[in-house]
Amino acid sequence: MRKDNRDNLQLREISFKPDYIKNVPGSALSRQGDTIVLCTALYEERVPPFLKNSDKGWIQAEYSMLPGSTGNQRVQRERQRINNRHIEIQRFIGRALRTTIDLKKIEGFTINVDADVIQADGGTRCAAINGSMLALAKTIRSMVYDTVIRDIPPILFIAAVSIGITDNEILVDLNYDEDFKADADINIVSSENGDIVEVQAFAEESIIPKDIFYKVVDIGIQKNIEIIEKIKKYI
Amino acid sequence: MRKDNRDNLQLREISFKPDYIKNVPGSALSRQGDTIVLCTALYEERVPPFLKNSDKGWIQAEYSMLPGSTGNQRVQRERQRINNRHIEIQRFIGRALRTTIDLKKIEGFTINVDADVIQADGGTRCAAINGSMLALAKTIRSMVYDTVIRDIPPILFIAAVSIGITDNEILVDLNYDEDFKADADINIVSSENGDIVEVQAFAEESIIPKDIFYKVVDIGIQKNIEIIEKIKKYI
Amino acid sequence: MRKDNRDNLQLREISFKPDYIKNVPGSALSRQGDTIVLCTALYEERVPPFLKNSDKGWIQAEYSMLPGSTGNQRVQRERQRINNRHIEIQRFIGRALRTTIDLKKIEGFTINVDADVIQADGGTRCAAINGSMLALAKTIRSMVYDTVIRDIPPILFIAAVSIGITDNEILVDLNYDEDFKADADINIVSSENGDIVEVQAFAEESIIPKDIFYKVVDIGIQKNIEIIEKIKKYI
Amino acid sequence: MRKDNRDNLQLREISFKPDYIKNVPGSALSRQGDTIVLCTALYEERVPPFLKNSDKGWIQAEYSMLPGSTGNQRVQRERQRINNRHIEIQRFIGRALRTTIDLKKIEGFTINVDADVIQADGGTRCAAINGSMLALAKTIRSMVYDTVIRDIPPILFIAAVSIGITDNEILVDLNYDEDFKADADINIVSSENGDIVEVQAFAEESIIPKDIFYKVVDIGIQKNIEIIEKIKKYI
Amino acid sequence: MRKDNRDNLQLREISFKPDYIKNVPGSALSRQGDTIVLCTALYEERVPPFLKNSDKGWIQAEYSMLPGSTGNQRVQRERQRINNRHIEIQRFIGRALRTTIDLKKIEGFTINVDADVIQADGGTRCAAINGSMLALAKTIRSMVYDTVIRDIPPILFIAAVSIGITDNEILVDLNYDEDFKADADINIVSSENGDIVEVQAFAEESIIPKDIFYKVVDIGIQKNIEIIEKIKKYI
Amino acid sequence: MRKDNRDNLQLREISFKPDYIKNVPGSALSRQGDTIVLCTALYEERVPPFLKNSDKGWIQAEYSMLPGSTGNQRVQRERQRINNRHIEIQRFIGRALRTTIDLKKIEGFTINVDADVIQADGGTRCAAINGSMLALAKTIRSMVYDTVIRDIPPILFIAAVSIGITDNEILVDLNYDEDFKADADINIVSSENGDIVEVQAFAEESIIPKDIFYKVVDIGIQKNIEIIEKIKKYI
C-alpha cells in the first residue's frame, strides 16, 4: 500500500476543468492528484518555414513551470537561461499531439499548445499531455465553428501515464516523493486503441529488465484507456 | 452606465483564493472581474549583492503573462526576448510591496513574489499587487512559524487600483475594452491609512488636467481602502 | 539651504547644446547640474507591427547609461544582461514624447529617440526627457525640410522634473546625494499648459501623505513651465 | 533489400578511432555508415550545485552538429538561438552514460562528454552514445592513471541503436533517407546484459502496435550486444 | 588634394578634453576631425580568473557606438545581438593598451577602459586608442594618488592611426567618405620610440604590394609620434 | 633548434584531406602539425541586407573550437556566451577569403565558410584560412558544375602563417607551447603573387622593432607561397 493509500496500479484522482480560460478557443485545467497544469491551445494562420509549400498544418507545444510550482526551491524564469528539461518535455508533448489528427486537415494553420505547471507533484508531463489533448480537441472544434476548416477531422484520442519501478515494484502514476525514490521512470503515451504513441524510459539509478519493461508498457496502455474515457466526457 | 452595468466609480467583483498553491508558504489566486492572477511568495536566506553588509532584507517581484492569457494573440514566452512591459510592471509591484514592512525585520532574507497572469482582462498589475499583498502577508506569517524571524513585523496593508479617463469621464477599475479606449490611465497604490505608495499616470492619447488628476487620486485612495478590507479578511 | 546652496524649490542650472551630433537630424546635449545626457533622434520609414494598416506613425525611446557615467561603480554594458531599470525609464520617456504631437501627422514613420547618460548626478530620466523634447522638435522640423511630411505638426512642449521628499521637506531637482537620502521620489512630466503628461511617484522608504503629494505635483507643473521656456529658446 | 544492400535487420558498418584527440583523456571518432561523430570526455574537480554535500560525482553530455554536417542546409550555430533538438538529445545521452558506473566512485568529479556530429546520415544520437561510451571508459582509466580516483570502477557497457518502422517493416540502423520515410522511430539503449537503459519511441506519422514495439525492443537489445562487443575491443 | 583640403599625409585636427567625466579617475573626450570618442577608465580590485594566483594586474577595453553616432542608419544597441565589429575593435584596443605598462605594477587590479563613439566619421578605433591612452595614464596617476599602488609605473606612450590606399595613393587618417572608397585600410599602433605595437591591415577590395605596405607602416609610425606629443601635453 | 626539431623558419608538416565531408560542395580537413581544423563551405541563394540591390555576392566565415580541442580546459560552447576571440578570428578569415575572387562573379549568392577546430596546437586561425581556401575553391567549382554560375571566376590563391618573436628570435608557425612564450605574434595572409592580404601583429608582451617586423612579413610572404603550392595540388 502506498503512502497515499493507493494500490500500486491505481491512478491518482484525475479531473479536468475544460474551457478554464475565456480568451482562447480551447483550454483545460488538468489535475492529477496535487499536480495542476493549465493547458491552452490557440490556432493561427501560419505554418513553420519547413512546411511552406506543403499541404500540412502543424501542432506545437511549449511547457514551463511557474516559479512557485515546486516546494523545494523557486523555479527560475527562463528569461536569462532556458531550462533544458522544459525543452525536452515540450518536444515530447508536441510529438504526441501531432499523432492525434491528420495534419493535412489543418493545412495552413499552426495550433500552439501551452502547458504551464501551476503546482507540481510528479507526472507533470503526463498531466500536460492529458489536459492538452482536451484543449486541442476543443480548439479543433472552434476551428470548424470559426469556419477556418470545413469538417472536424477524425481525432485519435491519446493519453499519457508515468510508471515507476522501485525496489522491483511497479508503481503507477508516481507523485513527487515516489518519483524521487524510483529506480526507473517510464512515460507511456498511447491511443484509445491501445497502440503506442511515444515511450520514454529512463533508468538513471538502475537498468530495467526487459520483461518488466514490457509489463510496464502493458499496464500503461491499460491506464491510458481509463484516462481517455475521462477526457472524452468533456468533449 | 458601463457595458457591464457598473457605475463609473464601481469596482469589479474582487475575490481571492488564499493558499492556492500548497508548495509555497504564501499564495493567492487574485480575481478582479475576468482578470485572474496567480501570486506566490517564497523566502530564501540570501540578500542581493547591494545589501551585503547591511541590516536589511529584501522583497522583489516578477510579473509575467501566460501565453494563453489574452484574447488578441498568444503572448510570446520570454525565452528569446524579454518583454519590456513585464519588466516595468514587476518593478512597480516590487517597490509597492517593499513599503509594507520594515525591511530590517527580515534581515538576511529575500522574499520573492511572483505574479503570473492566468487570464487578462485589464488591470492586471493592480490585481497582481492585491494578490501579492495577501501572499506576502501569509509568507511573513510562515517565517515566524518557521522561526526564521521572531515576531510578525507590523504590516502596512496596501492595495492598487487602475482608473481611466475616457471622454472626460472617470472610470474605476477598467476592463480590457475600457482600457483600450481610455485617453489616460492612472494606477494608484495607497495604504490602509489613505497615504500614497506609488502613482503611475500615463497620458498617451490626451494629457490630464491637474484638477481631474487630483480627483482621480482621491477616488483611488478610497477604492483601495475598500480593497484592503477584502484582503484583510483572509489573513 | 541645500549643500549646493540652492533653495529647496530651485532647479539646478539647466542648459542644452542643440545639434550636438552632425549625423542625425535632431540632437541635444542636455545638462542639469552635473547630469549630462546625450539625446539624439532619427526617423525611418517603417512602423512597428501593431501599427501596420493604421494611419499613425510612432515615437519610441531607448535609454542607457555609459559605463563610466556613475561614480560608484562601472555600469555594465547590456550585452550580457538587460538592465531592467533602463527598460522602465525608456518606456517612461517614450510615452511622454508620444503625447507631444498627433501621431497621424507622421504616418508611416517611426522616430527613434536615444538618451544616453554621459554623466549621472541624479535626475537622469528628467534630463533625458528635456533633451529629447528638443531633439524631437528638431527632427520633426527636419522631416518637413526633407519633405517626408508636409507641414510641421503642432507640437505640445513638455518637460520633466524630479522632486523628492526628505524629512518632510520638498526638494526640487535632486542631485545624486539628495536622491540617495530621499524618502520618496516623484517624477512629473507636464505640458506647457500645465497639464499632466505622466507621473511616477515612488515611496520606497516612506509613504506620501496625499496633501503633500498634491503640493509636489503643483510645484512640478510650475517648474516644468520654467524648463519648457528654456527648451523653446533653441527651436 | 535496402538501397544500400543491407538486410532489414543489419547494422551499417560501425568503427571507432579511439584516442582521436591528443588533448583530452578520452576520445573516439565514431562512424556508423556515413554518420561520423567526434566524442571527447574530460573530467574536472567540481560537481553541479545539486550534488554539493553528496557523495556522488556526475557525468553530463553535450551534443551539437557542425554547420556543414548535413546536406540539406547549413546547421545554424547555437550562438543566437539554442537548438531544442540538440538539448533533447544531449539529455538522452547524459542519462544513458550515468548508468554505466556507480557515481559514488567518482565523488567530487564531473566528467563532461561532448558529442559533435561531423557528418550526419541518420542515427547520430546512437553513434554519439556508442562513441561516448568508449571515450568515457578511456577517461575513467585516465582518472585512475592520474590517481584522482583509486580503482577503476566496474563499468556496465551500453550501446544504442535506432530502429524504424516503415510500411510495417522493421529496419535496423536507419540512414538519413530511410529515417525521413519512416513511420516511427525507436531508439533503444541497452546494456551488455540485455537490460534496458533508455527507450525513446516516436510515432509522428503512425502509431505503433504493441506487439511490433516489443519485437523492435527485442531486436534493439540484440543489436546493442553486437555493438558493445565492438566497443570493448578498443578498451 | 583631399576634399577637406588636407595633404595626403596630413592628419585631421586632433584634440582632447581630459577629465571630461567627473565620476571616474581618468577620462578624455577624443576628437579627430568630426570623429568624437568618449574614453573613460576605472580601476577595481579584482583580476580575471586566468590571472588568479599570478603577480599581474589587467587592462581591458570595451568599445561601442552610440545609436545616433553614424549618419547612414541608427546603430542598434547590443541588447539583443552583440555587434561583432565592436568585439573585434575592443580586443584591438585592449591589447594595445596592455603594452603601455608592466602589468605587475598593478597587481591585483583591473583597469576597465571604455571607448564609446559619440560621433563617427572614420578612424574611430584609432581615436579610441588615442583617447584611451590619455584616460589610462590619468587613471594610473589616480591609483598612486589613492595609494592603491605605490609608484607611477613607467608608461610607454602609444598612439594609433589609420592609413588607406586608394587608387595607389596613400591617404593618412581617413574620414568616413575616404574610408568607404579605400581599397585597403591599415591601422598602425606604435610607440613613442617608433616601435610597432599592433598592425591590422585589411585588403578587402585589393591586395597590397609589399613595398607599399612597408611605406604605409613607416608613415604610420611617424604620424603616431606626432599624436603622442599631443597626448603627452595633457598629462 | 626548436623542441620539435624544426629550424626557426621551418613550417610544421602541412596536409589537407579535401572533400572530407560528403554533404557539402567543398570541404577540407586541414592539419598543421597537431592542429586540426575542419573547413566546410556551402553556398546559398541569398545575400546579406547591405548587398541588396548591388551586383555582388558575399563570402562569410564562422570560426569555433570544439569543446575538447584544447588540453588546458574544456572550451565552453557558445550557447550561453559568445566567445569574443572566435568572433575576432572569424572576421579575419572572412575578410581574407573575400579577396580571392571578384564578388560580382557570385552575384546573388553567399558562400558560408565554417572553420571548426578539432584539435588545437597553435596557429588555428592560419590553418583555418588554408583549409578554407581549399574548401572555397572546391565550392566555387561546384557552383559552376551546378550551373548556378557560368564560369569559374579567376581565383587568387592565398595562405596564412603565424610567426612569433621570442627573445629576438623569429620562429615560423608556432605550436601552442611556443605561442604561449612568444613576445609577439604576427599573422600574415598573403597571395600567390607575394602581395599582402591581411596582417595582424600583436605585441602584448613586448613591442616590435620596425625592421624586425618587416623581416617577419618578408618571411611570411615566402612561407605562404610554399603553402599555396600545397593547396593547389588538391584543386
PDB file of N, CA, C and O in Angstrom, chain E residues 166-195:
ATOM      1  N   THR E 166      44.125  54.251 -51.817  1.00  0.00           N
ATOM      2  CA  THR E 166      43.049  54.445 -52.783  1.00  0.00           C
ATOM      3  C   THR E 166      43.666  54.765 -54.130  1.00  0.00           C
ATOM      4  O   THR E 166      44.401  55.752 -54.246  1.00  0.00           O
ATOM      5  N   ASP E 167      43.402  53.951 -55.092  1.00  0.00           N
ATOM      6  CA  ASP E 167      43.985  54.148 -56.422  1.00  0.00           C
ATOM      7  C   ASP E 167      45.485  54.388 -56.323  1.00  0.00           C
ATOM      8  O   ASP E 167      46.025  55.346 -56.894  1.00  0.00           O
ATOM      9  N   ASN E 168      46.145  53.552 -55.541  1.00  0.00           N
ATOM     10  CA  ASN E 168      47.602  53.610 -55.363  1.00  0.00           C
ATOM     11  C   ASN E 168      48.120  54.837 -54.640  1.00  0.00           C
ATOM     12  O   ASN E 168      49.328  55.041 -54.547  1.00  0.00           O
ATOM     13  N   GLU E 169      47.206  55.650 -54.103  1.00  0.00           N
ATOM     14  CA  GLU E 169      47.659  56.777 -53.280  1.00  0.00           C
ATOM     15  C   GLU E 169      47.537  56.417 -51.815  1.00  0.00           C
ATOM     16  O   GLU E 169      46.588  55.748 -51.411  1.00  0.00           O
ATOM     17  N   ILE E 170      48.487  56.898 -51.046  1.00  0.00           N
ATOM     18  CA  ILE E 170      48.448  56.674 -49.604  1.00  0.00           C
ATOM     19  C   ILE E 170      47.776  57.871 -48.953  1.00  0.00           C
ATOM     20  O   ILE E 170      48.202  59.009 -49.150  1.00  0.00           O
ATOM     21  N   LEU E 171      46.707  57.635 -48.193  1.00  0.00           N
ATOM     22  CA  LEU E 171      45.965  58.710 -47.535  1.00  0.00           C
ATOM     23  C   LEU E 171      45.968  58.474 -46.024  1.00  0.00           C
ATOM     24  O   LEU E 171      45.529  57.430 -45.552  1.00  0.00           O
ATOM     25  N   VAL E 172      46.439  59.479 -45.302  1.00  0.00           N
ATOM     26  CA  VAL E 172      46.551  59.347 -43.848  1.00  0.00           C
ATOM     27  C   VAL E 172      45.249  59.771 -43.169  1.00  0.00           C
ATOM     28  O   VAL E 172      44.627  60.750 -43.586  1.00  0.00           O
ATOM     29  N   ASP E 173      44.849  59.024 -42.144  1.00  0.00           N
ATOM     30  CA  ASP E 173      43.733  59.408 -41.255  1.00  0.00           C
ATOM     31  C   ASP E 173      42.442  59.645 -42.046  1.00  0.00           C
ATOM     32  O   ASP E 173      41.906  60.750 -42.102  1.00  0.00           O
ATOM     33  N   LEU E 174      41.926  58.579 -42.594  1.00  0.00           N
ATOM     34  CA  LEU E 174      40.752  58.641 -43.467  1.00  0.00           C
ATOM     35  C   LEU E 174      39.501  59.093 -42.714  1.00  0.00           C
ATOM     36  O   LEU E 174      39.256  58.646 -41.600  1.00  0.00           O
ATOM     37  N   ASN E 175      38.726  59.953 -43.352  1.00  0.00           N
ATOM     38  CA  ASN E 175      37.391  60.195 -42.811  1.00  0.00           C
ATOM     39  C   ASN E 175      36.432  59.172 -43.431  1.00  0.00           C
ATOM     40  O   ASN E 175      36.835  58.340 -44.247  1.00  0.00           O
ATOM     41  N   TYR E 176      35.166  59.238 -43.059  1.00  0.00           N
ATOM     42  CA  TYR E 176      34.229  58.192 -43.473  1.00  0.00           C
ATOM     43  C   TYR E 176      34.150  58.035 -44.991  1.00  0.00           C
ATOM     44  O   TYR E 176      34.192  56.926 -45.525  1.00  0.00           O
ATOM     45  N   ASP E 177      34.033  59.146 -45.694  1.00  0.00           N
ATOM     46  CA  ASP E 177      33.882  59.065 -47.155  1.00  0.00           C
ATOM     47  C   ASP E 177      35.116  58.446 -47.803  1.00  0.00           C
ATOM     48  O   ASP E 177      35.024  57.645 -48.727  1.00  0.00           O
ATOM     49  N   GLU E 178      36.276  58.835 -47.304  1.00  0.00           N
ATOM     50  CA  GLU E 178      37.510  58.279 -47.842  1.00  0.00           C
ATOM     51  C   GLU E 178      37.643  56.796 -47.522  1.00  0.00           C
ATOM     52  O   GLU E 178      38.072  55.988 -48.348  1.00  0.00           O
ATOM     53  N   ASP E 179      37.263  56.451 -46.298  1.00  0.00           N
ATOM     54  CA  ASP E 179      37.349  55.060 -45.854  1.00  0.00           C
ATOM     55  C   ASP E 179      36.472  54.176 -46.730  1.00  0.00           C
ATOM     56  O   ASP E 179      36.850  53.061 -47.108  1.00  0.00           O
ATOM     57  N   PHE E 180      35.297  54.691 -47.053  1.00  0.00           N
ATOM     58  CA  PHE E 180      34.329  53.945 -47.835  1.00  0.00           C
ATOM     59  C   PHE E 180      34.891  53.585 -49.214  1.00  0.00           C
ATOM     60  O   PHE E 180      34.620  52.518 -49.753  1.00  0.00           O
ATOM     61  N   LYS E 181      35.695  54.508 -49.752  1.00  0.00           N
ATOM     62  CA  LYS E 181      36.228  54.288 -51.103  1.00  0.00           C
ATOM     63  C   LYS E 181      37.587  53.597 -51.128  1.00  0.00           C
ATOM     64  O   LYS E 181      38.098  53.241 -52.199  1.00  0.00           O
ATOM     65  N   ALA E 182      38.214  53.428 -49.954  1.00  0.00           N
ATOM     66  CA  ALA E 182      39.595  52.920 -49.936  1.00  0.00           C
ATOM     67  C   ALA E 182      39.670  51.471 -50.402  1.00  0.00           C
ATOM     68  O   ALA E 182      38.762  50.689 -50.167  1.00  0.00           O
ATOM     69  N   ASP E 183      40.748  51.126 -51.048  1.00  0.00           N
ATOM     70  CA  ASP E 183      40.989  49.751 -51.480  1.00  0.00           C
ATOM     71  C   ASP E 183      41.529  48.913 -50.338  1.00  0.00           C
ATOM     72  O   ASP E 183      41.306  47.716 -50.274  1.00  0.00           O
ATOM     73  N   ALA E 184      42.269  49.556 -49.458  1.00  0.00           N
ATOM     74  CA  ALA E 184      42.847  48.837 -48.330  1.00  0.00           C
ATOM     75  C   ALA E 184      42.939  49.806 -47.169  1.00  0.00           C
ATOM     76  O   ALA E 184      43.011  51.018 -47.357  1.00  0.00           O
ATOM     77  N   ASP E 185      42.948  49.247 -45.975  1.00  0.00           N
ATOM     78  CA  ASP E 185      42.906  50.057 -44.761  1.00  0.00           C
ATOM     79  C   ASP E 185      43.893  49.446 -43.783  1.00  0.00           C
ATOM     80  O   ASP E 185      43.806  48.248 -43.474  1.00  0.00           O
ATOM     81  N   ILE E 186      44.848  50.239 -43.327  1.00  0.00           N
ATOM     82  CA  ILE E 186      45.870  49.728 -42.420  1.00  0.00           C
ATOM     83  C   ILE E 186      45.856  50.560 -41.148  1.00  0.00           C
ATOM     84  O   ILE E 186      45.952  51.789 -41.206  1.00  0.00           O
ATOM     85  N   ASN E 187      45.678  49.900 -40.013  1.00  0.00           N
ATOM     86  CA  ASN E 187      45.710  50.573 -38.723  1.00  0.00           C
ATOM     87  C   ASN E 187      47.032  50.253 -38.061  1.00  0.00           C
ATOM     88  O   ASN E 187      47.341  49.071 -37.848  1.00  0.00           O
ATOM     89  N   ILE E 188      47.768  51.270 -37.710  1.00  0.00           N
ATOM     90  CA  ILE E 188      49.086  51.078 -37.098  1.00  0.00           C
ATOM     91  C   ILE E 188      49.056  51.658 -35.688  1.00  0.00           C
ATOM     92  O   ILE E 188      48.710  52.825 -35.508  1.00  0.00           O
ATOM     93  N   VAL E 189      49.400  50.826 -34.724  1.00  0.00           N
ATOM     94  CA  VAL E 189      49.594  51.308 -33.354  1.00  0.00           C
ATOM     95  C   VAL E 189      51.080  51.212 -33.080  1.00  0.00           C
ATOM     96  O   VAL E 189      51.668  50.136 -33.256  1.00  0.00           O
ATOM     97  N   SER E 190      51.685  52.344 -32.697  1.00  0.00           N
ATOM     98  CA  SER E 190      53.129  52.282 -32.443  1.00  0.00           C
ATOM     99  C   SER E 190      53.471  53.185 -31.275  1.00  0.00           C
ATOM    100  O   SER E 190      52.663  53.992 -30.816  1.00  0.00           O
ATOM    101  N   SER E 191      54.691  53.032 -30.800  1.00  0.00           N
ATOM    102  CA  SER E 191      55.079  53.666 -29.539  1.00  0.00           C
ATOM    103  C   SER E 191      55.857  54.955 -29.769  1.00  0.00           C
ATOM    104  O   SER E 191      56.271  55.257 -30.886  1.00  0.00           O
ATOM    105  N   GLU E 192      56.062  55.655 -28.690  1.00  0.00           N
ATOM    106  CA  GLU E 192      56.840  56.898 -28.759  1.00  0.00           C
ATOM    107  C   GLU E 192      58.247  56.676 -29.295  1.00  0.00           C
ATOM    108  O   GLU E 192      58.862  57.588 -29.826  1.00  0.00           O
ATOM    109  N   ASN E 193      58.780  55.445 -29.178  1.00  0.00           N
ATOM    110  CA  ASN E 193      60.106  55.131 -29.730  1.00  0.00           C
ATOM    111  C   ASN E 193      60.060  54.694 -31.177  1.00  0.00           C
ATOM    112  O   ASN E 193      61.073  54.307 -31.736  1.00  0.00           O
ATOM    113  N   GLY E 194      58.898  54.658 -31.748  1.00  0.00           N
ATOM    114  CA  GLY E 194      58.812  54.221 -33.131  1.00  0.00           C
ATOM    115  C   GLY E 194      58.736  52.717 -33.311  1.00  0.00           C
ATOM    116  O   GLY E 194      58.909  52.208 -34.414  1.00  0.00           O
ATOM    117  N   ASP E 195      58.461  51.995 -32.242  1.00  0.00           N
ATOM    118  CA  ASP E 195      58.312  50.550 -32.377  1.00  0.00           C
ATOM    119  C   ASP E 195      56.841  50.193 -32.606  1.00  0.00           C
ATOM    120  O   ASP E 195      55.935  50.969 -32.278  1.00  0.00           O
TER     121      ASP E 195
END
